[in-house]
C-alpha atoms as one frame of an Amber mdcrd trajectory, in Angstrom:
protein
  35.301 129.303   4.223  31.680 128.187   3.878  32.881 124.631   3.202  35.227
 124.807   6.183  32.381 125.897   8.454  30.160 123.134   7.027  27.740 125.621
   5.481  27.309 123.376   2.475  24.430 125.214   0.783  26.382 128.477   0.771
  29.476 126.683  -0.477  27.520 125.044  -3.309  26.076 128.408  -4.351  29.490
 130.116  -4.382  31.145 127.339  -6.384  28.215 127.381  -8.807  28.698 131.133
  -9.365  32.391 130.568 -10.092  31.552 127.830 -12.591  29.000 130.030 -14.386
  31.607 132.794 -14.644  33.842 130.274 -16.384  36.419 130.656 -13.605  36.393
 127.023 -12.519  39.331 124.643 -12.483  39.381 121.077 -11.165  39.580 122.292
  -7.516  36.269 124.159  -7.826  34.546 121.039  -9.147  36.135 118.777  -6.541
  35.181 121.171  -3.734  31.591 121.459  -4.973  31.532 117.652  -5.234  32.520
 117.490  -1.546  29.804 119.996  -0.577  27.174 118.126  -2.612  28.217 114.791
  -1.099  27.964 116.309   2.371  24.354 117.187   1.483  23.857 113.603   0.229
  23.302 114.839  -3.333  25.188 111.860  -4.700  24.330 112.133  -8.403  25.368
 115.784  -8.600  28.498 115.090  -6.532  29.476 112.318  -8.956  29.018 114.615
 -11.966  31.337 117.221 -10.436  33.925 114.581  -9.527  33.980 113.302 -13.091
  34.309 116.873 -14.402  37.282 117.401 -12.072  38.854 114.219 -13.495  38.347
 115.443 -17.069  40.040 118.730 -16.236  42.949 117.075 -14.382  43.066 113.330
 -15.195  46.412 112.726 -13.457  45.589 114.476 -10.177  44.317 112.009  -7.493
  41.740 114.295  -5.817  39.073 113.865  -8.488  39.074 110.088  -8.031  38.792
 110.451  -4.261  35.692 112.621  -4.739  34.340 110.073  -7.216  34.821 107.332
  -4.611  32.909 109.367  -2.010  29.991 110.000  -4.369  29.766 106.401  -5.580
  29.962 105.041  -2.022  27.197 107.389  -0.880  25.042 106.258  -3.817  25.492
 102.612  -2.807  27.572 101.753  -5.885  30.261 100.092  -3.805  32.110  98.066
  -6.452  32.545 101.160  -8.626  33.598 103.129  -5.550  36.327 100.564  -4.819
  37.639 100.891  -8.390  37.711 104.694  -8.083  39.582 104.447  -4.782  42.177
 102.097  -6.285  42.719 104.629  -9.095  43.141 107.374  -6.475  45.835 105.303
  -4.724  47.620 104.508  -7.990  47.845 108.197  -8.924  48.877 109.162  -5.372
  51.749 106.671  -5.413  52.843 107.863  -8.875  52.791 111.472  -7.719  54.988
 110.473  -4.761  53.454 113.086  -2.475  53.521 110.786   0.551  49.925 111.598
   1.488  48.800 108.152   0.342  50.558 106.423   3.268  47.549 106.900   5.547
  45.286 105.071   3.098  44.794 101.321   2.829  44.294  99.194  -0.254  40.851
  97.526  -0.641  42.616  94.176  -1.082  44.176  94.572   2.365  40.795  95.541
   3.809  39.261  92.397   2.288  41.900  90.186   3.891  41.493  91.837   7.295
  37.694  91.776   7.166  37.810  88.098   6.184  40.005  87.268   9.187  37.711
  89.229  11.515  34.696  87.368  10.130  36.317  83.948  10.622  37.240  84.826
  14.203  33.720  86.051  14.993  32.109  82.977  13.448  34.058  80.699  15.801
  32.089  82.170  18.713  28.678  81.716  17.086  26.517  78.583  16.778  27.629
  76.149  14.037  24.291  76.520  12.233  21.977  79.498  11.829  19.032  80.313
   9.608  19.450  83.036   7.009  16.336  85.096   7.753  16.293  86.483   4.217
  16.434  83.197   2.322  15.095  80.872   5.015  17.989  78.465   4.411  19.996
  76.950   7.256  23.705  77.757   6.936  26.862  76.436   8.532  29.763  78.736
   9.352  31.527  78.356   5.942  28.260  79.068   4.132  27.670  82.186   6.232
  31.146  83.448   5.382  30.445  82.876   1.688  27.088  84.686   1.904  28.842
  87.576   3.653  31.603  87.882   1.041  28.999  88.047  -1.746  26.796  90.542
   0.076  26.385  94.270  -0.376  27.315  94.658   3.285  30.764  93.226   2.555
  31.473  95.519  -0.412  30.115  98.448   1.600  32.637  97.739   4.376  35.513
  97.399   1.885  34.464 100.626   0.150  33.937 102.526   3.404  37.253 101.678
   5.081  39.849 103.814   3.329  42.416 104.428   6.083  44.332 102.336   8.595
  42.683 104.341  11.360  39.205 103.432  10.108  40.213  99.802   9.784  41.203
  99.732  13.435  38.163 101.656  14.684  35.279 100.406  12.578  35.986  97.121
  10.814  35.173  94.744  13.674  31.937  96.487  14.687  30.723  96.546  11.073
  31.392  92.827  10.675  29.719  92.146  14.028  26.627  94.008  12.858  26.329
  91.703   9.866  26.749  88.467  11.820  24.477  89.528  14.722  21.895  86.821
  15.383  18.658  86.230  17.231  17.944  83.223  19.483  14.630  81.514  20.186
  13.664  80.484  23.702  10.520  78.402  23.908   8.891  75.390  25.498   9.322
  72.238  23.439   6.060  70.759  22.195   5.123  67.728  20.112   5.991  67.845
  16.429   8.998  70.156  16.740  11.083  70.369  13.559  14.463  68.614  13.727
  17.573  69.161  11.636  16.889  65.975   9.678  13.472  67.352   8.648  15.031
  70.252   6.732  16.536  69.384   3.360  19.879  70.861   2.375  19.422  74.237
   0.693  15.646  74.272   1.185  13.955  77.436   2.456  11.683  77.078   5.451
   9.545  79.835   3.952   8.609  77.686   0.931   8.933  74.177   2.405   5.772
  72.098   2.599   6.953  70.204   5.668   4.335  70.385   8.415   5.126  71.961
  11.766   7.206  74.857  10.450   4.893  77.605  11.673   6.832  78.380  14.873
  10.155  78.445  13.050   8.816  80.594  10.201   7.299  83.163  12.554  10.479
  83.312  14.624  12.667  83.907  11.550  10.317  86.554  10.151  10.263  88.470
  13.441  14.035  88.198  13.751  14.357  89.618  10.240  11.989  92.468  11.149
  14.414  93.314  13.969  17.126  93.890  11.305  18.945  90.640  12.121  20.173
  88.446   9.264  20.660  85.258  11.291  18.484  83.194  13.647  18.984  80.132
  15.872  16.473  77.583  17.145  17.542  74.671  19.347  15.212  72.106  17.782
  16.862  72.139  14.356  20.158  74.071  14.589  21.725  71.220  16.592  22.135
  67.671  15.319  20.609  65.948  18.327  21.685  62.551  16.974  25.375  63.529
  17.142  26.644  63.107  20.708  29.831  65.111  20.095  27.909  68.046  18.640
  25.325  67.857  21.431  28.088  67.918  24.062  29.619  71.021  22.483  26.230
  72.715  22.153  25.250  72.188  25.792  28.599  73.505  27.009  28.345  76.505
  24.635  24.660  77.337  25.049  25.051  80.070  27.653  27.761  81.759  25.590
  25.566  81.661  22.480  22.627  83.253  24.274  24.896  85.847  25.867  26.348
  86.673  22.433  22.952  87.095  20.773  21.720  90.518  19.706  18.189  89.500
  20.722  16.476  86.516  22.318  12.834  86.066  21.391  10.896  84.243  24.114
   7.811  82.555  22.697   5.053  81.972  25.269   2.751  79.535  23.494   0.368
  79.351  26.470  -0.270  83.114  26.758  -2.912  84.880  24.693  -3.055  88.245
  26.500  -0.542  90.744  27.852  -1.383  90.757  31.550   1.455  90.407  34.017
  -0.584  87.752  35.817  -0.628  85.650  32.642   3.159  85.870  32.455   3.551
  84.417  35.958   1.425  81.402  34.973   3.350  80.542  31.817   4.875  77.070
  31.817   7.957  78.611  30.228   8.952  79.776  33.722   8.919  76.189  35.040
  11.282  74.562  32.559  14.911  73.833  33.379  16.603  75.109  30.223  14.719
  78.397  30.228  16.520  79.609  33.369  19.768  80.198  31.470  17.728  81.447
  28.496  16.353  84.128  30.820  19.667  84.988  32.487  22.143  84.831  29.596
  20.724  87.261  26.976  21.162  90.979  27.502  18.134  91.741  25.291  14.861
  89.783  25.367  11.391  90.224  23.924   8.376  88.146  24.973   5.880  87.127
  22.291   2.409  85.695  22.804   0.736  82.644  21.259  -0.221  84.569  18.100
   3.330  85.969  17.745   2.381  89.481  18.772   4.556  91.385  21.225   3.790
  90.928  24.922   2.996  94.489  26.020   1.332  94.913  29.442  -0.651  98.104
  30.025   1.497  98.925  33.059   4.567  99.039  30.858   2.847 100.897  28.043
   1.732 103.669  30.404   5.325 104.192  31.461   6.746 103.782  27.937   8.776
 100.808  29.152   8.144  98.382  26.292  10.777  99.008  23.676  13.521  96.921
  22.177  14.177  95.082  25.466  11.729  93.700  28.024  14.536  93.605  30.603
  14.282  97.398  30.674  10.725  97.152  32.004  10.628  97.523  35.785   7.135
  95.997  35.882   8.108  92.896  33.924  11.333  92.420  35.902   9.429  92.724
  39.177   6.991  90.022  38.068   9.839  87.786  36.917  11.544  88.314  40.277
   8.402  87.200  42.116   7.810  84.234  39.803  11.379  82.914  39.567  13.166
  84.220  42.656  15.809  85.857  40.454  16.379  89.451  41.570  16.323  92.361
  39.126  20.092  92.896  39.234  20.742  89.320  38.108  17.941  89.458  35.552
  19.580  92.421  33.861  23.273  91.751  34.342  23.871  88.140  35.333  27.500
  87.053  35.548  28.092  83.303  35.116  30.421  81.508  37.490  30.544  79.338
  40.613  29.895  82.193  43.057  26.578  82.387  44.973  26.162  78.715  44.108
  23.508  77.896  46.697  21.281  80.733  45.444  21.531  79.569  41.825  20.577
  76.022  42.797  17.597  77.477  44.652  16.506  79.301  41.462  16.506  75.970
  39.608  14.867  73.934  42.370  11.260  74.292  41.168  12.035  73.677  37.506
  11.882  70.429  35.566  13.194  68.915  32.357  12.043  66.089  30.100  15.344
  64.253  30.472  16.157  64.114  34.172  19.885  64.740  33.650  19.148  68.010
  31.851  18.227  69.749  35.105  21.952  69.627  35.929  23.246  70.087  32.376
  21.122  73.218  31.952  23.080  74.794  34.825  26.559  74.221  33.380  26.577
  77.583  31.613  25.178  79.402  34.646  28.053  78.066  36.761  30.517  78.416
  33.860  31.681  74.805  34.065  32.588  72.371  31.287  31.644  68.785  32.108
  30.897  65.645  30.069  27.288  65.032  29.032  26.346  61.481  30.077  22.692
  60.810  29.352  21.514  57.786  31.296  23.499  58.594  34.446  20.332  59.875
  36.202  19.700  63.193  37.920  21.514  62.527  41.187  24.813  61.708  39.479
  24.574  64.614  37.028  23.784  67.006  39.875  26.457  65.408  42.040  29.146
  65.958  39.394  28.122  69.610  39.126  28.273  70.114  42.902  31.611  68.311
  43.024  33.001  70.734  40.426  31.689  73.749  42.364  33.331  72.598  45.602
  36.561  71.761  43.769  36.771  75.229  42.216  35.569  77.357  45.129  35.577
  75.369  48.360  31.998  76.617  48.847  30.160  73.997  50.916  26.896  75.965
  51.054  25.814  73.681  48.177  25.616  70.888  50.774  22.817  72.745  52.568
  19.707  70.945  51.282  16.774  68.986  52.650  15.562  65.668  51.271  16.906
  62.273  50.321  20.507  61.696  49.194  21.556  60.366  45.822  23.784  57.364
  45.260  27.097  59.261  44.864  27.435  60.471  48.434  25.155  60.920  51.421
  25.869  64.683  51.347  24.701  65.008  47.728  20.980  65.346  46.968  18.763
  62.967  45.043  17.315  65.772  42.917  17.225  69.542  42.429  14.022  69.966
  44.463  16.103  69.399  47.625  17.247  73.019  47.225  13.739  74.502  47.401
  14.380  75.557  50.979  16.193  78.904  50.951  19.771  79.193  52.163  20.088
  79.259  55.945  20.860  82.703  57.329  21.513  82.991  61.075  20.640  86.141
  62.935  23.308  88.852  62.552  25.837  88.794  65.337  25.642  91.895  67.547
  29.380  92.380  67.852  29.733  94.881  70.684  27.089  93.338  72.965  28.227
  89.746  72.474  31.920  90.523  72.878  31.307  92.496  76.040  29.289  89.631
  77.520  31.847  87.034  76.482  34.757  89.000  77.997  33.002  88.935  81.359
  31.822  85.318  81.285  34.730  83.374  79.787  37.673  82.218  81.861  41.236
  82.611  80.668  41.465  78.832  80.291  38.441  78.800  77.983  39.813  81.731
  75.983  43.101  79.899  75.479  41.279  76.730  74.422  39.133  78.691  71.959
  42.169  80.451  70.483  43.783  77.049  69.946  40.584  75.773  68.347  40.510
  78.803  66.057  44.055  78.122  64.855  43.405  74.398  64.392  40.364  75.134
  62.266  42.357  77.553  60.118  45.078  74.973  59.541  42.781  72.221  58.281
  42.799  71.568  54.499  40.114  72.820  52.131  37.071  70.600  51.556  37.418
  68.043  48.781  34.763  65.951  47.066  36.223  63.285  44.817  35.336  59.739
  43.761  32.222  59.772  45.915  34.057  60.722  49.113  33.721  64.105  50.849
  36.706  65.170  52.938  35.732  68.197  54.971  37.058  70.143  57.992  34.495
  70.079  60.790  33.770  70.648  64.435  32.429  67.337  65.714  30.084  67.109
  68.718  29.402  63.721  70.346  25.838  62.405  70.442  25.575  60.823  73.896
  22.014  59.548  73.747  19.192  59.039  71.222  15.555  58.800  72.292  12.716
  57.904  69.932   9.751  60.228  70.378   7.323  59.028  67.725   7.114  56.885
  64.568   4.435  57.164  61.883   4.257  56.210  58.199   7.954  55.322  58.028
   8.909  58.636  59.631  10.794  58.511  62.905  11.158  61.418  65.321  14.085
  61.476  67.736  15.564  63.611  70.488  19.342  63.823  70.594  21.414  64.557
  73.666  24.636  66.087  72.318  27.627  67.094  74.432  27.925  70.886  74.464
  24.753  71.524  72.413  21.136  72.188  73.228  18.814  69.206  72.828  18.054
  68.442  69.177  14.888  67.084  67.590  14.977  65.464  64.170  12.658  63.585
  61.828  14.062  61.006  59.435  13.076  57.976  57.390  16.037  56.113  58.876
  15.752  53.928  61.957  18.412  55.068  64.461  20.008  53.042  67.221  18.717
  54.236  70.572  19.659  53.900  74.220  21.328  50.562  74.955  21.647  49.791
  71.231  24.343  52.453  70.969  28.030  51.610  71.461  29.224  53.867  74.297
  32.903  53.347  73.481  32.864  54.639  69.922  29.925  57.068  69.763  27.791
  55.851  66.847  26.440  59.314  66.040  27.987  62.768  65.826  26.832  66.275
  65.000  29.079  68.061  62.510  29.481  71.807  62.082  30.993  72.064  58.572
  30.659  75.799  57.923  34.296  76.716  58.576  34.267  79.844  56.400  31.363
  81.269  58.401  33.193  80.653  61.663  36.477  82.166  60.482  34.916  85.244
  58.905  35.889  88.435  60.753  33.193  90.938  61.622  35.709  93.729  61.977
  37.907  94.518  58.986  41.187  93.854  60.774  40.929  92.651  64.373  43.685
  94.424  66.241  44.652  91.584  68.559  44.360  87.867  69.216  41.746  88.399
  71.909  39.402  90.232  69.552  39.772  87.543  66.900  39.087  84.832  69.436
  36.013  86.603  70.831  34.584  87.073  67.353  35.163  83.384  66.672  33.468
  82.392  69.931  30.533  84.664  69.135  30.062  82.941  65.788  30.524  79.515
  67.331  27.653  80.283  69.693  25.208  81.085  66.884  22.668  78.534  65.606
  24.000  76.502  62.683  22.820  73.889  60.190  23.997  70.588  61.629  24.823
  67.312  59.906  23.901  64.156  61.789  26.644  61.660  60.981  26.692  57.927
  61.648  30.033  56.159  61.886  30.608  53.370  59.373  34.077  51.963  59.984
  36.635  54.704  59.366  34.206  56.942  57.524  30.901  58.649  58.235  27.564
  58.820  56.479  25.113  61.698  56.703  21.654  60.809  58.005  18.962  62.434
  55.870  16.260  64.416  57.660  12.924  65.833  56.532  13.854  69.297  57.792
  17.038  71.187  58.543  18.702  70.259  61.812  19.432  73.551  63.565  21.877
  73.196  66.442  23.337  75.661  68.949  25.949  75.586  71.679  24.203  75.232
  75.016  26.252  77.735  77.032  29.332  79.435  75.617  30.539  80.397  79.084
  30.723  76.700  80.031  31.987  75.301  76.742  35.218  73.292  76.975  37.456
  71.393  74.614  36.203  67.978  75.710  32.736  68.817  74.325  33.901  68.586
  70.720  36.740  67.774  68.388  38.173  69.652  65.417  39.238  67.450  62.540
  38.828  66.542  58.909  36.221  63.834  58.439  35.504  61.590  55.482  31.849
  61.248  54.547  30.586  58.713  52.028
């Protein structure tokens, strides 16, 4: 009973009394072995198991107890042999109880398959933090199969149930790896600098200090494997580089820990963190967002531990758990705490993500776009030499293709060479996304009901349906095809010109007067062709216009009034110039914010609804 109630000391004492009275058979020894093993008295448990075997050499139980004791003592190979003997005797006895147990050979095969599957989702090369040797995936599998961890798993898993519940997590624990995030500096070690089979701990190659410290700290965090971008990727192999860039986010997300080395910080003040150049680099945005666990380290490789966090016991195994550090990162990067802690990659909220990247820079100009591929969860070719505007343009094209989200066209600056609606560089997104004032539904609808004629309501309902029926936006081969509401520019007046900047006033049918500043010289007054309207204002934000404020408008009138209310709000306008059958967007130094002049007087001749092609 004492053994049943897990009172192991009492059980041991009672079995000991029975043994001293010379009343013990093999069951007494096997039961005391179980009680001793439960108390982690492995040597004594093994002695009792062997005594049980001597008393009953053909009964399986003694070998099972021997397996338990040997496994607990860390003698895994011997434990496996004892377990095999237990299974052999169980099968010979034909009791049927052995059916729940699994052969170590089967465990080895299953564990090997699990390991191979896990390795496919890890970087091709990692450092062994124990030996300091860089290892490919086959070498890591070989190290694993010759490790004590491997024999421990094989010895531990004795039943099919355990195999299903514990095998994968145990293998994952072994292959868990740490990643380094840092700012590249001169003299970084490359893959070609590390000789095959040579340990970085004993190598005399100069410039290994950063790598050595990173691997030692990773090892101190109980992680066997470590990855550093400077030398775990063959940067001379374009195929491998392509795969690495498209896999980088996944690798950081799969890491057990990402160590962020701040080489320009010597103290642990939060103010120092905000000034680190690490926060200004392009690649480090995904290295901040992707990992679930991060730790900042200072120049001397000591843990970054601000007093504010220490007072609140926030600094532990993960700096993302620190409210103070996350607040500072929010202020410094624009990334909110929710996304810092649980970022989900994908093409949603695209305009916001481009804004996060807009103040960052990279050594190779194309990398500012390539570093965002993982954040947007896109797979695109890496084409160094194409320049930033084309790399960024291909990314934006993919976003629009997958989501139809044209908010990524809301930027200020000069266009690139792919399309006049695509920016020259990432800094064009520094201006935050345009957010109009919330529409006061009840007040606006009440006013509109009173002011709009039935003819206008009918025209607006028709417009609403026409806009719904237009195809989704498409950006392909340098041409943007996009559904729009087009307003005619009837007159252009130049207000001022200075240092290649021209300021104009635009008289647009149905809209309030517009003022713009551009580097482009516009045709004005008599220079304009009155028969074809050289310039137009485009409202391209169809999704905003069609969005319903109420969950399910109960009638056509309500839907139309909501649409009219949205149509009357200020919007970001595109100034388009006609070039044959297509249009080109005119770049401006600031957003062009347009608004319908008077919704009660708006009529269908003021605008057109159609799909336009912009080059």
